[in-house]
């Protein structure tokens, strides 16, 4: 029987070329101008699933972007793996900071990727990682080594909150019935330090608007006599953290799960070099909540960050003006047990309460989602762990990530199954940033590792 390594050696040029074709289509979900490209990408994913051996593949229309569903049911008594991924990508801007155009993929070597990395928007998040599953499927079906049933659900709205996917999942419990959900849309510690993501943070995303006078004013004639919305907004935002970088919204930490000393000690074993971390970001110090390490701050602790802030005059030169309005977009990353809707309400009440006289404040919630933690004693985790051990030659480290995939907790709630997060990207792959890339080695290693998961999951399910 053909093994996965030789299958990859024989087919890797084709795998890369196919991925490059997929990366050329700008499937930007945030911008409706790209609707046709989004649909084109869904069609391309559908064709790739048919070629990989799915028996049934369909484009499921939603109120937004289509979901591509595919399946191969070989025997109803065998377990079923549901693969989830997303074909939509983040907008590429600021476009002038890309070294090569975001939708014209090129392969270049980097310090972290001496074998080359594919540079393109979506290379790592998530087209490249999603496509590893399509190619692993192709290997298993074409060499007669698919040990169980498979379902694919590849959506086109992850980057904008998966609202229509949530509706689809709620309406299709039977169709999506599975024994485990498998996702590659996260990262790992390093190419020689494999890790499996065991947690994701939740999210609450809000927009705030501060209104002062009913029109923009001359800052000489009125300055000092009326509240300046930009001054006020920045002051309000600054007050959201105390001197220990603790978030000062009343009730914010009430449901935060505090890890035990042992759990924190276990976490601290993951390799991490603070000097390299600072060097990679060109910063002379890290910053964050007092009493927690960098790895804790970006995984097991909740945060509040301004993602964008605007108002007044930002054009060339100087204009003396007091703006009528100031705005900010704020995200809060949440940890398990914090309810995102409750946190959104706490934020809203607090932000309205701290507004001084002379301004009006409006808080508009955007989207959000719950965090997720998965136990490491489940069959799914054990199967993944064995697969990594075979492919990497060492056992993976469980690691909680700071990012969010809000639909994962909805999967658990609706479909009652656990999700295994087998991510192969690196933090340095610049997802959501200019020059996003995905290591060629990582892409191929993912394809190599995935069939092992199917094999071990099926064996452990008996
Ligand atoms: N794939 C990412 C999430 C991710 C990346 C988790 C790396 C862990 C490690 C996903 O596409 C994403 O960007 N999620 C958004 C939230 C979403 C609601 C827009 C995020 O985390 O900001
Ligand atoms: Mn993603
Ligand atoms: Mn993303």
PDB file of N, CA, C and O in Angstrom, residues 160-161 163 203-208 310 328-330 340-341 344 363-369:
ATOM      1  N   UNK A 160     -16.022  37.275   8.935  1.00  0.00           N
ATOM      2  CA  UNK A 160     -17.018  38.285   9.288  1.00  0.00           C
ATOM      3  C   UNK A 160     -18.016  37.764  10.313  1.00  0.00           C
ATOM      4  O   UNK A 160     -19.112  38.304  10.468  1.00  0.00           O
ATOM      5  N   UNK A 161     -17.659  36.701  11.020  1.00  0.00           N
ATOM      6  CA  UNK A 161     -18.467  36.287  12.162  1.00  0.00           C
ATOM      7  C   UNK A 161     -19.350  35.047  12.004  1.00  0.00           C
ATOM      8  O   UNK A 161     -20.054  34.691  12.945  1.00  0.00           O
ATOM      9  N   UNK A 163     -22.192  34.303  10.804  1.00  0.00           N
ATOM     10  CA  UNK A 163     -23.598  34.408  11.207  1.00  0.00           C
ATOM     11  C   UNK A 163     -24.488  33.428  10.447  1.00  0.00           C
ATOM     12  O   UNK A 163     -25.322  32.723  11.025  1.00  0.00           O
ATOM     13  N   UNK A 203     -14.950  36.308  22.088  1.00  0.00           N
ATOM     14  CA  UNK A 203     -14.803  37.652  21.542  1.00  0.00           C
ATOM     15  C   UNK A 203     -16.065  38.462  21.746  1.00  0.00           C
ATOM     16  O   UNK A 203     -17.178  37.951  21.625  1.00  0.00           O
ATOM     17  N   UNK A 204     -15.871  39.731  22.077  1.00  0.00           N
ATOM     18  CA  UNK A 204     -16.962  40.699  22.032  1.00  0.00           C
ATOM     19  C   UNK A 204     -16.411  41.913  21.303  1.00  0.00           C
ATOM     20  O   UNK A 204     -15.370  42.440  21.675  1.00  0.00           O
ATOM     21  N   UNK A 205     -17.101  42.308  20.244  1.00  0.00           N
ATOM     22  CA  UNK A 205     -16.590  43.402  19.409  1.00  0.00           C
ATOM     23  C   UNK A 205     -17.625  44.515  19.359  1.00  0.00           C
ATOM     24  O   UNK A 205     -18.780  44.280  19.004  1.00  0.00           O
ATOM     25  N   UNK A 206     -17.219  45.700  19.751  1.00  0.00           N
ATOM     26  CA  UNK A 206     -18.166  46.819  19.808  1.00  0.00           C
ATOM     27  C   UNK A 206     -17.594  48.057  19.116  1.00  0.00           C
ATOM     28  O   UNK A 206     -16.383  48.199  18.947  1.00  0.00           O
ATOM     29  N   UNK A 207     -18.513  48.925  18.731  1.00  0.00           N
ATOM     30  CA  UNK A 207     -18.087  50.220  18.180  1.00  0.00           C
ATOM     31  C   UNK A 207     -18.654  51.298  19.089  1.00  0.00           C
ATOM     32  O   UNK A 207     -19.787  51.183  19.561  1.00  0.00           O
ATOM     33  N   UNK A 208     -17.878  52.346  19.363  1.00  0.00           N
ATOM     34  CA  UNK A 208     -18.382  53.423  20.215  1.00  0.00           C
ATOM     35  C   UNK A 208     -18.329  54.748  19.468  1.00  0.00           C
ATOM     36  O   UNK A 208     -17.474  54.971  18.610  1.00  0.00           O
ATOM     37  N   UNK A 310     -10.923  56.996  15.234  1.00  0.00           N
ATOM     38  CA  UNK A 310     -10.895  58.060  14.242  1.00  0.00           C
ATOM     39  C   UNK A 310     -11.805  59.224  14.639  1.00  0.00           C
ATOM     40  O   UNK A 310     -12.615  59.111  15.553  1.00  0.00           O
ATOM     41  N   UNK A 328     -14.461  54.734  17.937  1.00  0.00           N
ATOM     42  CA  UNK A 328     -13.447  53.676  18.107  1.00  0.00           C
ATOM     43  C   UNK A 328     -14.102  52.319  17.953  1.00  0.00           C
ATOM     44  O   UNK A 328     -15.297  52.153  18.230  1.00  0.00           O
ATOM     45  N   UNK A 329     -13.299  51.384  17.492  1.00  0.00           N
ATOM     46  CA  UNK A 329     -13.721  49.975  17.440  1.00  0.00           C
ATOM     47  C   UNK A 329     -12.912  49.240  18.488  1.00  0.00           C
ATOM     48  O   UNK A 329     -11.683  49.355  18.528  1.00  0.00           O
ATOM     49  N   UNK A 330     -13.608  48.515  19.345  1.00  0.00           N
ATOM     50  CA  UNK A 330     -12.962  47.880  20.498  1.00  0.00           C
ATOM     51  C   UNK A 330     -13.283  46.390  20.534  1.00  0.00           C
ATOM     52  O   UNK A 330     -14.443  45.996  20.376  1.00  0.00           O
ATOM     53  N   UNK A 340     -20.195  36.076  26.186  1.00  0.00           N
ATOM     54  CA  UNK A 340     -19.860  37.247  25.377  1.00  0.00           C
ATOM     55  C   UNK A 340     -20.969  38.296  25.364  1.00  0.00           C
ATOM     56  O   UNK A 340     -20.684  39.494  25.364  1.00  0.00           O
ATOM     57  N   UNK A 341     -22.232  37.857  25.405  1.00  0.00           N
ATOM     58  CA  UNK A 341     -23.310  38.854  25.359  1.00  0.00           C
ATOM     59  C   UNK A 341     -23.383  39.627  26.683  1.00  0.00           C
ATOM     60  O   UNK A 341     -23.652  40.825  26.708  1.00  0.00           O
ATOM     61  N   UNK A 344     -20.606  42.132  26.652  1.00  0.00           N
ATOM     62  CA  UNK A 344     -20.987  43.253  25.787  1.00  0.00           C
ATOM     63  C   UNK A 344     -21.880  44.230  26.566  1.00  0.00           C
ATOM     64  O   UNK A 344     -21.682  45.454  26.514  1.00  0.00           O
ATOM     65  N   UNK A 363     -23.036  53.035  22.086  1.00  0.00           N
ATOM     66  CA  UNK A 363     -22.266  51.794  21.956  1.00  0.00           C
ATOM     67  C   UNK A 363     -23.047  50.845  21.047  1.00  0.00           C
ATOM     68  O   UNK A 363     -24.201  50.535  21.323  1.00  0.00           O
ATOM     69  N   UNK A 364     -22.420  50.422  19.955  1.00  0.00           N
ATOM     70  CA  UNK A 364     -23.084  49.486  19.040  1.00  0.00           C
ATOM     71  C   UNK A 364     -22.345  48.149  19.057  1.00  0.00           C
ATOM     72  O   UNK A 364     -21.185  48.078  18.637  1.00  0.00           O
ATOM     73  N   UNK A 365     -22.985  47.082  19.530  1.00  0.00           N
ATOM     74  CA  UNK A 365     -22.322  45.778  19.497  1.00  0.00           C
ATOM     75  C   UNK A 365     -22.188  45.278  18.061  1.00  0.00           C
ATOM     76  O   UNK A 365     -23.097  45.470  17.258  1.00  0.00           O
ATOM     77  N   UNK A 366     -21.047  44.685  17.736  1.00  0.00           N
ATOM     78  CA  UNK A 366     -20.899  44.024  16.431  1.00  0.00           C
ATOM     79  C   UNK A 366     -21.153  42.544  16.651  1.00  0.00           C
ATOM     80  O   UNK A 366     -22.226  42.159  17.037  1.00  0.00           O
ATOM     81  N   UNK A 367     -20.099  41.721  16.487  1.00  0.00           N
ATOM     82  CA  UNK A 367     -20.322  40.286  16.655  1.00  0.00           C
ATOM     83  C   UNK A 367     -19.537  39.801  17.861  1.00  0.00           C
ATOM     84  O   UNK A 367     -18.803  40.550  18.510  1.00  0.00           O
ATOM     85  N   UNK A 368     -19.702  38.537  18.144  1.00  0.00           N
ATOM     86  CA  UNK A 368     -18.974  37.959  19.254  1.00  0.00           C
ATOM     87  C   UNK A 368     -19.095  36.467  19.233  1.00  0.00           C
ATOM     88  O   UNK A 368     -19.624  35.882  18.286  1.00  0.00           O
ATOM     89  N   UNK A 369     -18.588  35.847  20.276  1.00  0.00           N
ATOM     90  CA  UNK A 369     -18.678  34.394  20.356  1.00  0.00           C
ATOM     91  C   UNK A 369     -18.015  33.905  21.625  1.00  0.00           C
ATOM     92  O   UNK A 369     -17.265  34.643  22.269  1.00  0.00           O
TER      93      UNK A 369
END
